[in-house]
mmCIF file of C-alpha atoms and ligand atoms in Angstrom:
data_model
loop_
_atom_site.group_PDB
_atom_site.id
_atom_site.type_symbol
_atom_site.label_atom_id
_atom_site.label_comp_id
_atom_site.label_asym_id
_atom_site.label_seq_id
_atom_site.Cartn_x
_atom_site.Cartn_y
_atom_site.Cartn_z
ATOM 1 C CA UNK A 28 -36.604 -28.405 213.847
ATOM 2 C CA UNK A 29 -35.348 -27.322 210.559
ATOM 3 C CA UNK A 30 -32.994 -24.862 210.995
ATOM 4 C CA UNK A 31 -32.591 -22.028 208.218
ATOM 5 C CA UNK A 32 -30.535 -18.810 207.894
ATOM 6 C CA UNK A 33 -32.542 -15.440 208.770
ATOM 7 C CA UNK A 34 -33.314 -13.057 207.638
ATOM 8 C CA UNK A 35 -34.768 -14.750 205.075
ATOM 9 C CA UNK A 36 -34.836 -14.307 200.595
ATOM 10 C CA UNK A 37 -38.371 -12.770 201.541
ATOM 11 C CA UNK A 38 -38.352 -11.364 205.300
ATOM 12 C CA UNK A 39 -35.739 -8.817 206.273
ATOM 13 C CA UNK A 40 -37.307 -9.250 209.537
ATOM 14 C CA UNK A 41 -34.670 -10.028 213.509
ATOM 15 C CA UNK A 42 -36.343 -13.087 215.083
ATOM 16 C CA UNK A 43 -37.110 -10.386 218.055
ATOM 17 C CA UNK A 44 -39.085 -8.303 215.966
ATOM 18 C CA UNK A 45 -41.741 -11.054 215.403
ATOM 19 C CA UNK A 46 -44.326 -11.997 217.851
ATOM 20 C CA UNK A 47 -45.360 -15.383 218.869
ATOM 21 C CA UNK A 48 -48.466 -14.880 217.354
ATOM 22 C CA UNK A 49 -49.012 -13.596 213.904
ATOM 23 C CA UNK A 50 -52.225 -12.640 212.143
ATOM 24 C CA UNK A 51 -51.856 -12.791 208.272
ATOM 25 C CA UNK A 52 -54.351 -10.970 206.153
ATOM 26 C CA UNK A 53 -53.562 -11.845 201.975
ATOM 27 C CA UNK A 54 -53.144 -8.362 201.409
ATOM 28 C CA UNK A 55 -50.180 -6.476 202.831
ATOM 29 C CA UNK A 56 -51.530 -3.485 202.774
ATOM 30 C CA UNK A 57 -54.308 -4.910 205.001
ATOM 31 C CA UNK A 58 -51.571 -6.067 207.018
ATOM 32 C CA UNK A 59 -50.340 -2.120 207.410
ATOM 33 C CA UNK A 60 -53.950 -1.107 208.060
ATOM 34 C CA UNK A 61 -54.712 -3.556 210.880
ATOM 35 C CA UNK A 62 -51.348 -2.439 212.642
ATOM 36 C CA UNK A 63 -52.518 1.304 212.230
ATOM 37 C CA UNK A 64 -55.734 0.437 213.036
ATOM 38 C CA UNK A 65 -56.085 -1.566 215.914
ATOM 39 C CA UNK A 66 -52.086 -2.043 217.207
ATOM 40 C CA UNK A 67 -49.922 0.268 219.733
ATOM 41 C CA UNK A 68 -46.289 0.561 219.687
ATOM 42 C CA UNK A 69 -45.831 -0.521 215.901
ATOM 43 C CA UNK A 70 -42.816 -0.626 214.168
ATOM 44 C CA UNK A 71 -42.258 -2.287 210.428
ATOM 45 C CA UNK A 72 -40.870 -5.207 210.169
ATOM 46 C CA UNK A 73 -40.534 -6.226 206.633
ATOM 47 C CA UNK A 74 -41.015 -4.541 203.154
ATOM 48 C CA UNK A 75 -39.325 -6.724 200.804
ATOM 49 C CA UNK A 76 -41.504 -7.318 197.989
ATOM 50 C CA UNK A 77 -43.476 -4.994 199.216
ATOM 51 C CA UNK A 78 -45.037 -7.811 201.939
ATOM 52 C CA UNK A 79 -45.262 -5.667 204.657
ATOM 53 C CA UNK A 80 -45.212 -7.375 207.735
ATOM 54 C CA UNK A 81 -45.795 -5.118 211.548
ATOM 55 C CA UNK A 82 -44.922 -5.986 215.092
ATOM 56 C CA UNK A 83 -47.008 -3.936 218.140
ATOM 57 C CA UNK A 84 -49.193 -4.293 221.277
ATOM 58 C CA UNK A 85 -53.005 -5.244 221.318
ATOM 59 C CA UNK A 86 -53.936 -4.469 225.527
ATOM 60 C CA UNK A 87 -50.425 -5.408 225.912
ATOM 61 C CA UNK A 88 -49.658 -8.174 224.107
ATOM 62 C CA UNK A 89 -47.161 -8.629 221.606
ATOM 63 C CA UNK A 90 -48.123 -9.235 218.052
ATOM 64 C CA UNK A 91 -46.786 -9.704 214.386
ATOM 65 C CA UNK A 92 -49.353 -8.436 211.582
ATOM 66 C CA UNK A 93 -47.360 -10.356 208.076
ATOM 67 C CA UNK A 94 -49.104 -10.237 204.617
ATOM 68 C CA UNK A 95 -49.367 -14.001 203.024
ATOM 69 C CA UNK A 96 -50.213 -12.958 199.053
ATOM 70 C CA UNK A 97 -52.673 -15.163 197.296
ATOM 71 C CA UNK A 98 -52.282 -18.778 196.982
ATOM 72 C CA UNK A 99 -50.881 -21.959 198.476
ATOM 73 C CA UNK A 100 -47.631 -21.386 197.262
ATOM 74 C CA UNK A 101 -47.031 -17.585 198.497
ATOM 75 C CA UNK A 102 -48.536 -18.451 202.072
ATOM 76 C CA UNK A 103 -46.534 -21.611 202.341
ATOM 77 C CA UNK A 104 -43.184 -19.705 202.379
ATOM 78 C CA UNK A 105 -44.042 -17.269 204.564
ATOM 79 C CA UNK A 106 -45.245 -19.624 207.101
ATOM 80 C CA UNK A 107 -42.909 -21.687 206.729
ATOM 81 C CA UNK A 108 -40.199 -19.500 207.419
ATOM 82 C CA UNK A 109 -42.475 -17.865 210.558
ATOM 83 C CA UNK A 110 -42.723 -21.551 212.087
ATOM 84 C CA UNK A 111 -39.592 -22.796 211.683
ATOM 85 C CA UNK A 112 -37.033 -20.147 211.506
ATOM 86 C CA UNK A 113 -38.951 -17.164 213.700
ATOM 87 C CA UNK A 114 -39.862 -19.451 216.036
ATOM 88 C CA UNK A 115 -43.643 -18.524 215.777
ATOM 89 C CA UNK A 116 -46.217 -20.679 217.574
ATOM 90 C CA UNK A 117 -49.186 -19.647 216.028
ATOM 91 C CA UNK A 118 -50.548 -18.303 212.590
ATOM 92 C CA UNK A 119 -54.313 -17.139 212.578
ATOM 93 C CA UNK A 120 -54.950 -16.168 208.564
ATOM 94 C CA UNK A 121 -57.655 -13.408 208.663
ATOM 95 C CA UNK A 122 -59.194 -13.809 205.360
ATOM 96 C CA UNK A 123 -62.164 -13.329 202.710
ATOM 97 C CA UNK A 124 -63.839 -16.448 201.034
ATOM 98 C CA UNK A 125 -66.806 -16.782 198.895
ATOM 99 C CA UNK A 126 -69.284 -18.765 199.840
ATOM 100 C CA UNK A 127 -70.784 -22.071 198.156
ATOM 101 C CA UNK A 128 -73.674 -22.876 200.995
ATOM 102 C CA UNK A 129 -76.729 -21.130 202.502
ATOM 103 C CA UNK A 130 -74.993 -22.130 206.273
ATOM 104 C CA UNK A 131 -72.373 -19.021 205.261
ATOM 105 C CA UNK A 132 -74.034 -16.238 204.464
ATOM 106 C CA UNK A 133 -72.642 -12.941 203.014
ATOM 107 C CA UNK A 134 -70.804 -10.938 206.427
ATOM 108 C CA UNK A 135 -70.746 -14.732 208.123
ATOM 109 C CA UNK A 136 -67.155 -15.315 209.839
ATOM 110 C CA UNK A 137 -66.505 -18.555 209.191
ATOM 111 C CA UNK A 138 -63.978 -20.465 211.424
ATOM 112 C CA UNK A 139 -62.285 -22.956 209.068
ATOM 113 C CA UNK A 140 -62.101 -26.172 210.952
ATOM 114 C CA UNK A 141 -61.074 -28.333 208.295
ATOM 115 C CA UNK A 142 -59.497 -27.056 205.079
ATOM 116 C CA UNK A 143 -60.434 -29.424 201.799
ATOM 117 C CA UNK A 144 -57.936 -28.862 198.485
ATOM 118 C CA UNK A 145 -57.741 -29.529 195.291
ATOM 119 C CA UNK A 146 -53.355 -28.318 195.805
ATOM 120 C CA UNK A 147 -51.051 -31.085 195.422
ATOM 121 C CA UNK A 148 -49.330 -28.977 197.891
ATOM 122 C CA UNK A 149 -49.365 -32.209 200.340
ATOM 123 C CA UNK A 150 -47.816 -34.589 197.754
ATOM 124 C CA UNK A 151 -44.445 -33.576 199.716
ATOM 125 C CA UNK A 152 -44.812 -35.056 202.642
ATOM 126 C CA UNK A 153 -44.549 -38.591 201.058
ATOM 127 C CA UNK A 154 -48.190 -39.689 203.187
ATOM 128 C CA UNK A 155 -49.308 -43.172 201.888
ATOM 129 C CA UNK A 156 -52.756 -41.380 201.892
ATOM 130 C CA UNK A 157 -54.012 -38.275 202.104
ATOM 131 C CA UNK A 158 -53.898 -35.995 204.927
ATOM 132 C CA UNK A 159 -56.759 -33.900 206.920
ATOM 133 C CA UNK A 160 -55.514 -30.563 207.043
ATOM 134 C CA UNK A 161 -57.290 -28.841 210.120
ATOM 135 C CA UNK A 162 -56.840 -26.230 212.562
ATOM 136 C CA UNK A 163 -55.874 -25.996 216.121
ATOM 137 C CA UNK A 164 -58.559 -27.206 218.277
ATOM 138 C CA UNK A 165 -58.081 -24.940 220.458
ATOM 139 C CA UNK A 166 -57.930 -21.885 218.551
ATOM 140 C CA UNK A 167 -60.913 -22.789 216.611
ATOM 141 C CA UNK A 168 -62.768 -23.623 219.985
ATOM 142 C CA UNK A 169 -61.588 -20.178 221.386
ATOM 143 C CA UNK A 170 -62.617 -17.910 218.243
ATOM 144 C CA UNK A 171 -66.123 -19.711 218.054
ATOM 145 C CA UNK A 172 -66.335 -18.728 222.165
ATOM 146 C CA UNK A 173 -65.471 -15.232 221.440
ATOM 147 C CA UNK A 174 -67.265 -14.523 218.539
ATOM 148 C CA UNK A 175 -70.194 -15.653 220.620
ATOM 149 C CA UNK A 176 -69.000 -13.574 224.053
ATOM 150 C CA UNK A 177 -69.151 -10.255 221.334
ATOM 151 C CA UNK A 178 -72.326 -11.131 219.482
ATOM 152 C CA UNK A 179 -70.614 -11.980 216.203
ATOM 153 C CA UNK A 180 -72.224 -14.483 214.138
ATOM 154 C CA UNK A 181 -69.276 -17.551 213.111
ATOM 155 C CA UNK A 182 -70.304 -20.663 211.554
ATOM 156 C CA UNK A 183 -67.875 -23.284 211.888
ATOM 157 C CA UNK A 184 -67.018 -26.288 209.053
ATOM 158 C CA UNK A 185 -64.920 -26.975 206.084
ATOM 159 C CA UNK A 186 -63.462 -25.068 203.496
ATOM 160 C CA UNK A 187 -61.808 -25.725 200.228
ATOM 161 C CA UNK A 188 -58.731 -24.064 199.516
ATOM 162 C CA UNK A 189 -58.430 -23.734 195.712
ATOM 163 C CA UNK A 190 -55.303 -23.253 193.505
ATOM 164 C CA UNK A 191 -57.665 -21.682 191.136
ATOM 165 C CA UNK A 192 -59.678 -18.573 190.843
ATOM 166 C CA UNK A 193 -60.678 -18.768 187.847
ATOM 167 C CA UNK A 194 -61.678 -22.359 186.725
ATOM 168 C CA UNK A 195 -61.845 -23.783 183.383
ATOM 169 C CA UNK A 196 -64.738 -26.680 184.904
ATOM 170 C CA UNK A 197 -68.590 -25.979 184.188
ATOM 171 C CA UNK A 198 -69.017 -26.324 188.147
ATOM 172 C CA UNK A 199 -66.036 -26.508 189.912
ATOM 173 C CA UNK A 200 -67.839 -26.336 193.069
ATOM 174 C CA UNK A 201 -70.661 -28.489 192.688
ATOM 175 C CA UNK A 202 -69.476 -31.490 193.933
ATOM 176 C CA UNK A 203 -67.628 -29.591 196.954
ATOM 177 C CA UNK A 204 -71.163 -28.184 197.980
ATOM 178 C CA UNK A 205 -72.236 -31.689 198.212
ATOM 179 C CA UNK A 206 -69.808 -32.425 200.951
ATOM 180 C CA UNK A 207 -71.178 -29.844 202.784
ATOM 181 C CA UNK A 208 -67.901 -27.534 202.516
ATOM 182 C CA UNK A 209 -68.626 -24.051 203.227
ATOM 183 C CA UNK A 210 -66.645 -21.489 200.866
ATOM 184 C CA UNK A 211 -63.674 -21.288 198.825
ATOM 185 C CA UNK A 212 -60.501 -19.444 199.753
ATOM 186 C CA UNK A 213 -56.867 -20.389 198.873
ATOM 187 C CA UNK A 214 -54.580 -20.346 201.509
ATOM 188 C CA UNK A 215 -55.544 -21.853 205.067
ATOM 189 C CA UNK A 216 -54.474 -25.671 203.974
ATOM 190 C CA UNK A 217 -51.513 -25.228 203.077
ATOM 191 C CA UNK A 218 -50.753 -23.322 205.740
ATOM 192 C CA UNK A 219 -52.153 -25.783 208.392
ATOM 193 C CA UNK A 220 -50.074 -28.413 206.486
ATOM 194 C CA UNK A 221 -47.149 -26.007 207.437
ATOM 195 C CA UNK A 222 -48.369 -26.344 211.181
ATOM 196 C CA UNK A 223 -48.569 -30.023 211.412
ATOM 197 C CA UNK A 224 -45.343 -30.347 209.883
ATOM 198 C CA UNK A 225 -43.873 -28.175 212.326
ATOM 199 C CA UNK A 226 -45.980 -29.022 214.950
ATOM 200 C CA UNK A 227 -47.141 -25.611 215.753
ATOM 201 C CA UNK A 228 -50.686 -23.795 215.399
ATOM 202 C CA UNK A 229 -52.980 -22.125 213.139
ATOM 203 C CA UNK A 230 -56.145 -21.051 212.698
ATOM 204 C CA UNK A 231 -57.893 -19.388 209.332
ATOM 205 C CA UNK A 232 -60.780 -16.906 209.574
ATOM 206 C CA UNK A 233 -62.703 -15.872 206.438
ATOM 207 C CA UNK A 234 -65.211 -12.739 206.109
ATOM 208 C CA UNK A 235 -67.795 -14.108 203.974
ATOM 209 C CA UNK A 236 -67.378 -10.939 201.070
ATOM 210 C CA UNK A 237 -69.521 -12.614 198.011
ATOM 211 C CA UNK A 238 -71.865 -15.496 197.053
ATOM 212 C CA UNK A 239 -70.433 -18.066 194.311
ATOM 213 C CA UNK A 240 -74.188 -18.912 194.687
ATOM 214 C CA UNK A 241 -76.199 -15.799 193.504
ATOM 215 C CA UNK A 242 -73.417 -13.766 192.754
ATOM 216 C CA UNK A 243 -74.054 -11.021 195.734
ATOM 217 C CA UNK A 244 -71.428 -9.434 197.126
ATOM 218 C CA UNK A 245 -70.369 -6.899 200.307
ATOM 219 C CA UNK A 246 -70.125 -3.384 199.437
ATOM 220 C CA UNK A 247 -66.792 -1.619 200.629
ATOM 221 C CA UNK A 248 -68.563 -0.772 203.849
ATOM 222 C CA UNK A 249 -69.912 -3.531 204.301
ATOM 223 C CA UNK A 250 -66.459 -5.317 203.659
ATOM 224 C CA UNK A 251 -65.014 -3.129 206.656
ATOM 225 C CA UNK A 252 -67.528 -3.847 209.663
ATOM 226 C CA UNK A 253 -67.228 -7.326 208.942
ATOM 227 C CA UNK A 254 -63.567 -7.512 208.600
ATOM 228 C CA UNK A 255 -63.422 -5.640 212.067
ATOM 229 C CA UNK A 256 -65.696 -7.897 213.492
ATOM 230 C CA UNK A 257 -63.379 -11.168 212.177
ATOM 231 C CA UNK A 258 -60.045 -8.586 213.698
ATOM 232 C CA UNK A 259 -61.987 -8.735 216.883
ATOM 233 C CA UNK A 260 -62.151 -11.595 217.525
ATOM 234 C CA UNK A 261 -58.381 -12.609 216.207
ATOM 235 C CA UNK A 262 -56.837 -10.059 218.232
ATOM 236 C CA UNK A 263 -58.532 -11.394 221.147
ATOM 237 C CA UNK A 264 -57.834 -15.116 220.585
ATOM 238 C CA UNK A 265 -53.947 -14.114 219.617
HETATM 239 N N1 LIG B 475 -62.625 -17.845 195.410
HETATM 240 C C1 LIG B 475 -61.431 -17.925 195.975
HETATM 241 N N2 LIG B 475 -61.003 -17.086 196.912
HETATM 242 C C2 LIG B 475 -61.845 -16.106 197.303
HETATM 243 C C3 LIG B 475 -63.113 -15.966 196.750
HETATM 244 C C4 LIG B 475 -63.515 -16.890 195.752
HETATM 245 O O1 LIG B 475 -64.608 -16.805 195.212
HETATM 246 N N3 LIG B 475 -63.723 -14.899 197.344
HETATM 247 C C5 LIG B 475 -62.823 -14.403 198.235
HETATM 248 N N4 LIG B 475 -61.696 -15.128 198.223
#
């Protein structure tokens, strides 16, 4: 294992404070709500940069709550310094994504099996190809099982992790939709890149919030059941 110093340039955090299991939302201060919301015990863990990260009890179990930010680059610290300096064994992102096929469908939780990129994120692992970045098998298996065990609709399949929200291309998704990739997000292959590497697990989870097909998206409310549902079924697989 790579050993580092901790705390860390961008975690404050002891390596007691932080669970084996971590759930990362993007958005830290979806990170603070889930620990208010649905966690016992909580204290904070980290605020620097303001990427507030929570440790508490879900029906007794230990776990960390850790904002990512946006982006390959932003998530790939913070798991990297969770996996291999915290000692983490498992990262489940809890995410949005928009969707790019009529198999997803706007308040769909889709269980990211496989995570497509256009990043050169993997370029630094030297690979005289290119690499698969997927989830844990059994994470993935165990989310689908739940989700089904509490009624809530997943669909299962590939994503593509983007470096780019805004694109410059005519249709930058065209050719992903003919692969049969689900939605775009931008976050879950470089963090199950991090994994491999490290040899740990992870698992990303996206609430379905608009359609890069029609243009429809969730209202607030709307954004809220569905997240819970995806928490659900996180907190229960963590
Ligand atoms: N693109 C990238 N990330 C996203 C999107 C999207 O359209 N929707 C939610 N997260």
């Amino acid at each position: 294992m790579i050993m580092g110093n901790i705390p860390t340039p961008h975690n404050e955090a002891n390596k007691d404070q932080i669970a084996k299991t971590v759930l990362m939302p993007g958005d830290p201060l979806r990170a603070k709500f889930i620990a208010e919301t649905f966690l016992e015990n909580v204290i904070c863990i980290n605020t620097v940069r303001n990427m507030f990260g929570y440790t508490g009890e879900y029906q007794g179990k230990k776990v960390s709550v850790f904002g990512s930010g946006m982006g390959m680059p932003s998530i790939g610290i913070y798991s990297y310094e969770l996996f291999n300096f915290y000692d983490v064994d498992q990262i489940i992102r809890i995410g949005s994504a928009g969707t790019i096929s009529p198999k997803a469908d706007l308040r769909d939780v889709v269980i990211g099996i496989g995570a497509c990129t256009n990043s050169n994120y993997g370029h630094q692992f030297n690979l005289p190809g290119t690499f698969a970045p997927i989830a844990d098998f059994e994470l993935a298996r165990k989310a689908v099982e739940t989700g089904e065990r509490l009624g809530i609709h997943t669909v299962a399949g590939n994503v593509l992790s983007s470096d780019t929200f805004y694109s410059d291309l005519e249709d930058p998704n065209g050719n992903w939709k003919k692969m049969g990739v689900l939605c775009i997000e931008m976050e879950a292959a470089a963090l199950y890149m991090n994994a491999a590497r490290a040899g740990k697990k992870a698992l990303g989870m996206f609430t379905i919030s608009d359609s890069l097909l029609d243009g429809r998206s969730l209202s607030s409310k709307q954004r809220e059941t569905t997240f819970t549902d995806m928490m659900k079924i996180a907190l229960e697989i963590a």
